[in-house]
Short mmCIF file of C-alpha atoms in Angstrom, two decimals:
data_model
loop_
_atom_site.label_atom_id
_atom_site.label_comp_id
_atom_site.label_asym_id
_atom_site.label_seq_id
_atom_site.Cartn_x
_atom_site.Cartn_y
_atom_site.Cartn_z
CA MET Q 1 6.18 13.01 5.60
CA SER Q 2 5.03 15.63 3.13
CA SER Q 3 2.49 18.31 3.80
CA GLU Q 4 0.38 19.71 0.97
CA SER Q 5 2.38 20.66 -2.08
CA GLU Q 6 2.57 24.39 -2.80
CA THR Q 7 2.63 23.94 -6.56
CA THR Q 8 0.40 22.19 -9.03
CA PRO Q 9 0.99 21.44 -12.70
CA VAL Q 10 0.45 24.33 -15.04
CA PRO Q 11 -2.55 23.52 -17.27
CA GLY Q 12 -2.06 22.98 -20.96
CA PRO Q 13 -2.55 25.66 -23.58
CA GLY Q 14 -5.68 27.81 -23.47
CA LEU Q 15 -8.83 26.30 -24.83
CA GLY Q 16 -9.06 28.76 -27.71
CA PRO Q 17 -11.72 27.47 -30.10
CA CYS Q 18 -14.83 25.68 -28.84
CA SER Q 19 -13.62 22.32 -30.16
CA TRP Q 20 -10.45 20.48 -31.01
CA ASP Q 21 -9.27 17.04 -32.06
CA THR Q 22 -7.03 14.57 -30.24
CA GLN Q 23 -6.20 10.90 -30.67
CA CYS Q 24 -7.15 10.01 -27.09
CA CYS Q 25 -9.26 11.94 -24.59
CA VAL Q 26 -8.79 10.78 -21.00
CA VAL Q 27 -11.59 11.86 -18.66
CA GLY Q 28 -10.35 12.18 -15.09
CA GLY Q 29 -6.98 13.16 -13.66
CA GLY Q 30 -6.67 10.50 -10.96
CA PRO Q 31 -3.99 7.77 -10.86
CA ALA Q 32 -5.37 5.82 -13.85
CA GLY Q 33 -5.92 8.93 -15.96
CA MET Q 34 -2.61 10.64 -15.24
CA MET Q 35 -0.58 7.45 -15.68
CA LEU Q 36 -2.35 6.62 -18.95
CA GLY Q 37 -1.90 10.17 -20.21
CA TYR Q 38 1.81 10.04 -19.42
CA LEU Q 39 2.34 6.64 -21.04
CA LEU Q 40 0.47 7.50 -24.23
CA ALA Q 41 2.27 10.84 -24.61
CA ARG Q 42 5.56 9.06 -24.06
CA ALA Q 43 4.60 6.73 -26.92
CA GLY Q 44 3.91 9.66 -29.23
CA VAL Q 45 0.11 9.59 -29.01
CA GLU Q 46 -1.76 12.90 -28.94
CA VAL Q 47 -3.58 12.74 -25.61
CA THR Q 48 -5.72 15.22 -23.69
CA VAL Q 49 -6.47 14.66 -19.99
CA LEU Q 50 -9.52 16.44 -18.54
CA GLU Q 51 -9.62 17.12 -14.78
CA LYS Q 52 -12.76 18.80 -13.49
CA HIS Q 53 -11.08 20.36 -10.46
CA ALA Q 54 -8.62 23.26 -10.48
CA ASP Q 55 -6.04 21.23 -8.53
CA PHE Q 56 -5.36 17.72 -7.23
CA PHE Q 57 -5.94 18.50 -3.54
CA ARG Q 58 -8.48 15.98 -2.28
CA ASP Q 59 -8.34 14.52 1.25
CA PHE Q 60 -10.22 11.35 0.44
CA ARG Q 61 -7.84 9.79 -2.07
CA GLY Q 62 -5.58 6.82 -1.45
CA ASP Q 63 -2.07 7.74 -0.31
CA THR Q 64 -0.52 4.31 -0.85
CA ILE Q 65 1.97 3.51 -3.59
CA HIS Q 66 2.41 -0.27 -3.72
CA PRO Q 67 5.63 -2.13 -4.62
CA ALA Q 68 4.02 -3.18 -7.94
CA THR Q 69 3.62 0.50 -8.82
CA THR Q 70 7.14 1.46 -7.82
CA ASP Q 71 8.39 -1.37 -10.06
CA ILE Q 72 6.51 0.23 -12.97
CA LEU Q 73 8.11 3.58 -12.14
CA ALA Q 74 11.50 1.85 -12.17
CA GLU Q 75 10.82 0.34 -15.60
CA LEU Q 76 10.03 3.85 -16.83
CA GLY Q 77 13.23 5.29 -15.36
CA LEU Q 78 11.27 7.45 -12.88
CA LEU Q 79 11.85 5.67 -9.59
CA GLU Q 80 14.84 7.63 -8.33
CA GLU Q 81 13.13 10.97 -8.95
CA PHE Q 82 9.89 9.68 -7.41
CA LEU Q 83 11.67 8.54 -4.25
CA SER Q 84 13.31 11.96 -3.93
CA LEU Q 85 9.86 13.37 -3.07
CA PRO Q 86 8.81 13.42 0.59
CA HIS Q 87 7.26 10.08 1.48
CA THR Q 88 7.17 7.43 4.18
CA GLU Q 89 8.41 3.88 3.57
CA ILE Q 90 6.49 1.12 5.34
CA PRO Q 91 8.19 -2.30 5.14
CA GLU Q 92 5.53 -3.93 7.34
CA LEU Q 93 1.90 -3.04 8.01
CA ARG Q 94 0.94 -3.30 11.65
CA LEU Q 95 -2.29 -3.39 13.62
CA GLY Q 96 -2.58 -1.71 17.03
CA ILE Q 97 -4.93 -3.28 19.57
CA SER Q 98 -5.26 -2.05 23.17
CA GLY Q 99 -1.70 -0.80 23.34
CA GLN Q 100 -0.20 -3.84 21.59
CA THR Q 101 1.16 -3.71 18.04
CA PHE Q 102 1.11 -6.72 15.73
CA GLY Q 103 2.97 -7.00 12.41
CA LEU Q 104 0.67 -8.64 9.84
CA VAL Q 105 1.74 -7.75 6.28
CA ASP Q 106 5.43 -8.08 5.43
CA PHE Q 107 6.82 -6.53 2.23
CA ARG Q 108 10.50 -7.09 3.04
CA HIS Q 109 10.85 -10.32 1.03
CA LEU Q 110 8.99 -9.32 -2.13
CA PRO Q 111 10.58 -9.91 -5.55
CA SER Q 112 10.44 -6.17 -6.22
CA ARG Q 113 12.81 -3.23 -6.30
CA CYS Q 114 11.12 -1.50 -3.38
CA LYS Q 115 10.36 -3.84 -0.52
CA PHE Q 116 7.99 -1.42 1.15
CA MET Q 117 4.73 0.42 0.65
CA ALA Q 118 5.25 4.14 0.13
CA PHE Q 119 2.85 6.62 1.71
CA MET Q 120 2.67 9.87 -0.25
CA PRO Q 121 -0.23 12.33 -0.51
CA GLN Q 122 -1.97 11.50 -3.76
CA TRP Q 123 -1.85 15.11 -4.89
CA ASP Q 124 1.97 14.87 -4.83
CA PHE Q 125 1.91 11.66 -6.86
CA LEU Q 126 -0.48 13.12 -9.44
CA THR Q 127 1.58 16.30 -9.67
CA PHE Q 128 4.68 14.16 -10.27
CA LEU Q 129 3.01 12.24 -13.12
CA ALA Q 130 1.61 15.41 -14.67
CA THR Q 131 5.00 17.12 -14.54
CA GLN Q 132 6.63 14.13 -16.24
CA ALA Q 133 3.92 14.03 -18.91
CA MET Q 134 4.32 17.72 -19.74
CA GLN Q 135 7.79 17.00 -21.10
CA TYR Q 136 6.12 15.48 -24.16
CA PRO Q 137 4.65 17.76 -26.85
CA THR Q 138 1.69 15.44 -27.49
CA PHE Q 139 0.40 15.76 -23.90
CA ARG Q 140 -2.29 18.26 -22.95
CA LEU Q 141 -3.74 18.69 -19.45
CA GLU Q 142 -6.91 20.73 -19.05
CA MET Q 143 -7.74 21.54 -15.43
CA SER Q 144 -11.15 22.94 -14.37
CA THR Q 145 -12.63 21.08 -17.34
CA GLU Q 146 -15.57 18.81 -16.54
CA ALA Q 147 -16.91 16.30 -19.04
CA THR Q 148 -20.67 16.69 -19.37
CA GLY Q 149 -21.57 14.19 -22.08
CA LEU Q 150 -20.40 11.94 -24.88
CA LEU Q 151 -20.19 12.88 -28.55
CA ARG Q 152 -21.51 10.19 -30.88
CA HIS Q 153 -21.65 9.39 -34.55
CA GLY Q 154 -24.20 6.61 -34.79
CA GLU Q 155 -23.11 3.91 -32.33
CA GLN Q 156 -19.53 5.22 -32.16
CA VAL Q 157 -18.33 7.47 -29.33
CA ILE Q 158 -16.23 10.18 -30.99
CA GLY Q 159 -15.32 12.34 -28.00
CA VAL Q 160 -16.83 14.34 -25.15
CA ARG Q 161 -18.61 17.57 -24.39
CA ALA Q 162 -17.03 19.49 -21.53
CA ARG Q 163 -17.55 22.62 -19.48
CA THR Q 164 -14.83 25.08 -18.49
CA PRO Q 165 -15.14 28.29 -16.43
CA GLN Q 166 -15.18 30.18 -19.74
CA SER Q 167 -17.27 28.11 -22.13
CA GLU Q 168 -18.65 24.81 -23.34
CA VAL Q 169 -16.23 22.81 -25.50
CA GLU Q 170 -16.18 19.66 -27.61
CA ILE Q 171 -13.16 17.37 -27.76
CA ARG Q 172 -13.26 14.91 -30.67
CA ALA Q 173 -11.14 11.80 -30.16
CA ASP Q 174 -10.39 8.46 -31.78
CA LEU Q 175 -10.74 6.99 -28.29
CA THR Q 176 -12.26 8.28 -25.07
CA VAL Q 177 -11.09 6.63 -21.85
CA ALA Q 178 -13.23 7.12 -18.74
CA CYS Q 179 -11.00 7.33 -15.67
CA ASP Q 180 -13.41 9.49 -13.67
CA GLY Q 181 -14.00 7.26 -10.69
CA ARG Q 182 -16.86 5.50 -8.98
CA PHE Q 183 -19.48 7.93 -10.30
CA SER Q 184 -18.11 8.02 -13.84
CA LEU Q 185 -20.04 10.22 -16.23
CA GLY Q 186 -18.69 8.28 -19.20
CA ARG Q 187 -19.92 5.01 -17.75
CA GLU Q 188 -23.32 6.52 -16.93
CA HIS Q 189 -23.85 8.07 -20.36
CA ALA Q 190 -22.79 4.88 -22.11
CA ASP Q 191 -25.30 2.93 -20.00
CA LEU Q 192 -22.88 0.03 -19.64
CA PRO Q 193 -24.26 -2.85 -17.51
CA LEU Q 194 -23.02 -2.70 -13.91
CA ARG Q 195 -22.90 -5.33 -11.19
CA GLU Q 196 -23.07 -3.86 -7.67
CA PHE Q 197 -21.81 -5.73 -4.58
CA ALA Q 198 -23.35 -5.01 -1.19
CA MET Q 199 -20.91 -3.40 1.26
CA PRO Q 200 -21.56 -3.57 5.04
CA ILE Q 201 -19.49 -0.47 5.92
CA ASP Q 202 -18.99 3.22 5.28
CA VAL Q 203 -16.00 5.35 6.28
CA LEU Q 204 -15.90 8.70 8.07
CA TRP Q 205 -12.92 10.92 7.18
CA PHE Q 206 -11.60 13.77 9.32
CA ARG Q 207 -8.43 15.67 10.18
CA VAL Q 208 -6.82 15.63 13.61
CA PRO Q 209 -4.01 18.08 14.48
CA ARG Q 210 -0.83 16.17 15.19
CA SER Q 211 0.25 16.40 18.82
CA GLU Q 212 2.45 13.31 19.09
CA ASP Q 213 4.08 10.63 16.95
CA ALA Q 214 2.85 7.09 16.44
CA PRO Q 215 4.31 4.11 14.58
CA PRO Q 216 2.84 3.57 11.10
CA THR Q 217 0.21 0.86 11.28
CA LEU Q 218 -2.50 -0.77 9.22
CA GLY Q 219 -4.97 0.59 11.76
CA TYR Q 220 -5.98 0.76 15.39
CA VAL Q 221 -8.74 -1.28 17.01
CA GLY Q 222 -10.50 -0.64 20.31
CA GLY Q 223 -13.73 0.55 21.86
CA GLY Q 224 -15.78 -0.93 19.03
CA GLN Q 225 -13.92 1.23 16.53
CA ILE Q 226 -11.34 0.78 13.76
CA VAL Q 227 -9.25 3.87 13.04
CA LEU Q 228 -6.79 4.57 10.24
CA ALA Q 229 -4.39 7.50 10.75
CA ILE Q 230 -2.34 8.74 7.78
CA ASP Q 231 0.62 10.97 8.63
CA ARG Q 232 0.24 14.25 6.71
CA GLY Q 233 3.03 16.14 8.48
CA ASP Q 234 1.28 18.58 10.82
CA TYR Q 235 -1.98 16.61 10.99
CA TRP Q 236 -3.39 13.09 10.81
CA GLN Q 237 -5.82 12.28 8.02
CA CYS Q 238 -8.07 9.81 9.80
CA GLY Q 239 -10.71 7.35 8.75
CA THR Q 240 -13.00 5.30 10.92
CA ILE Q 241 -15.38 2.51 9.95
CA ILE Q 242 -19.11 2.62 10.66
CA GLY Q 243 -21.92 0.31 9.60
CA LYS Q 244 -23.42 1.01 6.18
CA GLY Q 245 -26.06 3.73 6.50
CA THR Q 246 -25.54 4.27 10.24
CA LEU Q 247 -24.28 7.87 10.09
CA PRO Q 248 -27.55 9.28 11.54
CA GLN Q 249 -27.19 7.04 14.59
CA VAL Q 250 -23.54 8.00 15.03
CA GLN Q 251 -24.46 11.68 14.86
CA ALA Q 252 -27.38 11.22 17.24
CA ALA Q 253 -24.99 9.83 19.86
CA GLY Q 254 -23.08 13.12 19.71
CA LEU Q 255 -19.60 14.35 18.87
CA ALA Q 256 -18.30 13.68 22.37
CA ALA Q 257 -19.18 9.99 22.07
CA PHE Q 258 -17.60 9.84 18.62
CA ARG Q 259 -14.36 11.45 19.85
CA ASP Q 260 -14.28 9.08 22.82
CA ARG Q 261 -14.67 5.98 20.62
CA VAL Q 262 -11.89 7.11 18.29
CA ALA Q 263 -9.59 7.89 21.23
CA ARG Q 264 -10.16 4.45 22.76
CA ALA Q 265 -8.95 2.84 19.52
CA ALA Q 266 -6.07 5.30 18.92
CA PRO Q 267 -5.15 7.00 22.23
CA PHE Q 268 -2.41 9.11 20.62
CA LEU Q 269 -5.16 11.06 18.83
CA ALA Q 270 -6.96 12.03 22.05
CA ALA Q 271 -5.53 15.53 22.45
CA GLY Q 272 -6.04 16.48 18.81
CA LEU Q 273 -9.62 15.20 18.70
CA ALA Q 274 -10.73 18.23 20.70
CA ALA Q 275 -10.42 20.15 17.40
CA LEU Q 276 -13.48 18.26 16.08
CA THR Q 277 -16.29 20.61 17.13
CA ASP Q 278 -18.76 20.25 14.26
CA TRP Q 279 -20.05 17.37 12.14
CA ASP Q 280 -19.21 19.44 9.06
CA GLN Q 281 -15.55 18.56 9.79
CA ILE Q 282 -16.35 14.87 9.34
CA LYS Q 283 -17.05 13.64 5.80
CA LEU Q 284 -18.84 10.46 4.78
CA LEU Q 285 -17.20 8.18 2.22
CA SER Q 286 -19.88 5.80 1.02
CA VAL Q 287 -18.07 2.52 0.38
CA ARG Q 288 -18.98 0.94 -2.95
CA SER Q 289 -17.78 -2.11 -4.80
CA ASN Q 290 -18.96 -2.80 -8.32
CA ARG Q 291 -17.78 -3.94 -11.73
CA LEU Q 292 -18.91 -3.30 -15.27
CA ARG Q 293 -19.92 -6.38 -17.22
CA ARG Q 294 -18.66 -4.61 -20.34
CA TRP Q 295 -15.85 -2.09 -19.96
CA CYS Q 296 -16.16 -0.68 -23.45
CA GLU Q 297 -18.22 0.19 -26.47
CA PRO Q 298 -16.95 1.47 -29.82
CA GLY Q 299 -14.81 4.53 -29.13
CA LEU Q 300 -15.08 4.32 -25.31
CA LEU Q 301 -13.14 2.37 -22.68
CA CYS Q 302 -13.59 2.50 -18.88
CA ILE Q 303 -10.69 1.67 -16.53
CA GLY Q 304 -9.86 2.11 -12.85
CA ASP Q 305 -12.78 2.84 -10.54
CA ALA Q 306 -14.90 3.78 -13.57
CA ALA Q 307 -14.78 0.09 -14.54
CA HIS Q 308 -14.51 -1.48 -11.09
CA ALA Q 309 -14.95 0.48 -7.86
CA MET Q 310 -12.78 -1.03 -5.14
CA SER Q 311 -13.45 -1.22 -1.41
CA PRO Q 312 -10.86 0.51 0.84
CA ALA Q 313 -9.81 -2.90 2.18
CA GLY Q 314 -6.13 -3.48 1.45
CA ALA Q 315 -5.81 0.01 -0.07
CA ALA Q 316 -5.71 -1.68 -3.48
CA GLY Q 317 -7.59 0.86 -5.57
CA VAL Q 318 -4.59 2.93 -6.68
CA ASN Q 319 -2.51 -0.14 -7.47
CA TYR Q 320 -5.19 -1.67 -9.71
CA ALA Q 321 -5.90 1.68 -11.38
CA ILE Q 322 -2.22 2.04 -12.30
CA ALA Q 323 -2.14 -1.56 -13.56
CA ASP Q 324 -5.19 -0.85 -15.74
CA ALA Q 325 -3.43 2.19 -17.22
CA VAL Q 326 -0.28 0.22 -18.02
CA ALA Q 327 -2.24 -2.59 -19.67
CA THR Q 328 -4.26 -0.05 -21.67
CA ALA Q 329 -1.10 1.67 -22.91
CA ASN Q 330 0.55 -1.64 -23.71
CA HIS Q 331 -2.39 -2.70 -25.88
CA LEU Q 332 -3.52 0.59 -27.40
CA ALA Q 333 -0.48 2.87 -27.87
CA VAL Q 334 0.40 1.50 -31.32
CA PRO Q 335 -3.14 1.37 -32.78
CA LEU Q 336 -3.82 4.86 -31.44
CA ARG Q 337 -0.63 6.25 -32.89
CA THR Q 338 -1.27 4.64 -36.28
CA GLY Q 339 -4.99 5.48 -36.37
CA THR Q 340 -6.05 1.83 -36.49
CA ILE Q 341 -7.80 1.57 -33.10
CA ALA Q 342 -10.67 -0.95 -33.18
CA PHE Q 343 -13.30 -2.20 -30.76
CA ALA Q 344 -11.47 -5.54 -30.52
CA ASP Q 345 -8.45 -3.68 -29.10
CA LEU Q 346 -10.60 -2.32 -26.28
CA GLN Q 347 -12.02 -5.75 -25.54
CA ARG Q 348 -8.49 -7.09 -25.17
CA VAL Q 349 -7.86 -4.63 -22.33
CA GLN Q 350 -10.88 -5.96 -20.44
CA ARG Q 351 -9.87 -9.58 -21.03
CA ARG Q 352 -6.42 -8.78 -19.70
CA ARG Q 353 -7.49 -6.94 -16.54
CA GLU Q 354 -10.86 -8.37 -15.52
CA PRO Q 355 -9.65 -11.71 -14.08
CA ALA Q 356 -7.29 -9.94 -11.64
CA VAL Q 357 -10.00 -7.48 -10.65
CA ARG Q 358 -12.50 -10.28 -10.03
CA ILE Q 359 -10.11 -12.04 -7.65
CA ALA Q 360 -9.16 -8.82 -5.87
CA GLN Q 361 -12.78 -7.76 -5.40
CA ALA Q 362 -13.78 -11.19 -4.07
CA LEU Q 363 -10.94 -10.98 -1.55
CA GLN Q 364 -11.92 -7.41 -0.66
CA ARG Q 365 -15.51 -8.44 0.01
CA GLN Q 366 -14.26 -11.03 2.47
CA GLN Q 367 -11.90 -8.50 4.08
CA THR Q 368 -14.66 -5.91 4.33
CA ARG Q 369 -16.97 -8.36 6.11
CA GLN Q 370 -14.14 -9.11 8.53
CA LEU Q 371 -13.60 -5.39 9.13
CA ALA Q 372 -17.30 -4.96 9.89
CA ARG Q 373 -17.19 -7.81 12.41
CA LEU Q 374 -13.93 -6.53 13.87
CA ALA Q 375 -15.48 -3.12 14.51
CA GLN Q 376 -18.53 -4.61 16.22
CA ASN Q 377 -16.93 -7.31 18.38
CA ASN Q 378 -13.86 -7.91 20.44
CA PRO Q 379 -10.93 -8.46 18.04
CA PRO Q 380 -9.55 -12.01 17.85
CA VAL Q 381 -6.26 -11.11 19.52
CA GLN Q 382 -5.03 -14.71 19.72
CA LEU Q 383 -5.48 -15.23 15.96
CA ILE Q 384 -3.87 -11.87 15.19
CA ARG Q 385 -0.95 -12.74 17.48
CA LEU Q 386 -0.58 -16.10 15.72
CA ILE Q 387 -0.41 -14.41 12.30
CA SER Q 388 2.12 -11.90 13.59
CA HIS Q 389 4.36 -14.79 14.67
CA THR Q 390 4.01 -16.74 11.39
CA PRO Q 391 6.48 -15.29 8.85
CA LEU Q 392 5.17 -17.29 5.87
CA VAL Q 393 1.63 -15.98 6.34
CA LYS Q 394 2.89 -12.41 6.71
CA ARG Q 395 4.96 -12.75 3.52
CA LEU Q 396 1.99 -14.20 1.63
CA LEU Q 397 -0.16 -11.28 2.75
CA GLY Q 398 2.64 -8.93 1.71
CA ARG Q 399 2.65 -10.42 -1.77
CA ILE Q 400 -1.14 -10.19 -2.14
CA VAL Q 401 -1.30 -6.60 -0.88
CA GLY Q 402 1.96 -5.32 -2.36
CA LEU Q 403 1.92 -6.92 -5.80
CA GLY Q 404 -1.72 -7.79 -6.34
CA PHE Q 405 -2.85 -10.27 -8.96
CA ARG Q 406 -1.55 -10.25 -12.55
CA ARG Q 407 1.17 -7.66 -12.25
CA GLU Q 408 1.60 -5.38 -15.22
CA HIS Q 409 4.92 -4.37 -16.78
CA ILE Q 410 5.90 -2.00 -19.55
CA HIS Q 411 5.83 -4.35 -22.55
CA SER Q 412 5.29 -2.14 -25.55
CA PRO Q 413 8.70 -1.00 -26.91
CA HIS Q 414 7.09 2.32 -27.86
CA LEU Q 415 6.58 3.11 -24.16
CA THR Q 416 10.29 2.80 -23.38
CA ASN Q 417 11.44 5.38 -25.88
CA HIS Q 418 11.92 8.90 -24.58
#
C-alpha cells in the first residue's frame, strides 16, 4: 500500500496579469474537478482548474476507486498506468465482528475489467489525473488559488474571482463548473435551492501507527463502536462512527474510554492507539447528505458533492463524482469547444445524472440509519452470517457498490482522440 507521495503536480504557468480568459473554469481539484479538467483538455477545450490548497494531501478524502471508475480509465487507455501505482485490490469487502470475519460485498463476478475495489490514497489518484492532463496544451492547473466569488454579466455567470498568495485575479469563462465539495462557494454564491437530508451520524478521523497487519475489511464492529481502518503503509487512517452532535459527550468520557471502545471493535489497533494523547489528533467529519434542486444557472454548473453531498455509506462519493465528470464532458465538450454552450446543455447534465443520485442517496440514507443502529446495539450476527453465506446477495451488493446506478462511459468521440 502506498504512503504519501513525495511529488505533486507542478502548477500551470504563472498568473501574470490579474485576469485571463478560458473556455471552462473548474473550481475545485477533487475527483470530479480533476477528471473533468482532464477530459475537457483531452477534447481540445481550454480549461483551467483552480485548487485552493498548495497540494492534494488531505486525510479525510475517499481512498476507494470503484470498478465503474477503473472501467472509465480503461476506456481512456489509462488503466495499465493507473494500476502500476501502489494500491490495494479488494475483491470482497468484509465485516469483522468479535473476532469473526464475514464477506458481504463480492466484486469478483462483476461485468467489469477490474473485479475489485482499489484502495489508493486520493492524493495519488489526483496527482495521476493532473499529470495526465498536463500533457495537453489546453490544460491549466492553478494551485493555491481559491475562488472567492462569481463574475456576472446580468443573469449570466461569466467566471470567478479568485485569491492567490500574490494577488486577486479574475478568470473569465464561457462556463464555470463548481466541483468544490459539500461547502461549495459557487453553489452558495449562486443561491441555488438545496434540499438537506437529516443524518444520524458523524465520523471521527484519526491516525494510528501500524504495529500489525489485518485483513482488509468493510469495517470492524464491537463494544458499541464501528471502526474503519484504511491501510496507509506505516499507519492506519481510521474512522469511527458517533451519533450526530455527540462529540462533546465522547470527549467528556475521556480519551482512555475512546481508545478502549475503538480497541474493542478492532483489537489489532490496540497497541497503536496509545499514540492518541490529545483530542487535537482526532478530527470531526460532519456527515451531510443533500442535493440541489437545480444544478445550474446560465454559465454555471455544479457537479459532484457541490451538487449532491453523499454520506460515507458505501464509499460512493468518489464514484458518483467521477460519473458526473464523465457525463459533463460527454455533453459539453463539443459545445464548449465550438463556443455554442447554452443553458439547455447544462440542464441535460442534471437530467442525465440526477436520477442515479436520487436512488443512491435514498439507499445511503437507509444504510446510514442501519450504521447508527449497528453502533448502538448488538450487531445482528445471524443475519450478517446469512448474507455472507448467500452468494447471490453478495454479488448484488457488489454490483450496487461497485458499479452504482446509471454507469457512465466515454461516449463523445472527441474524448477518445489523443
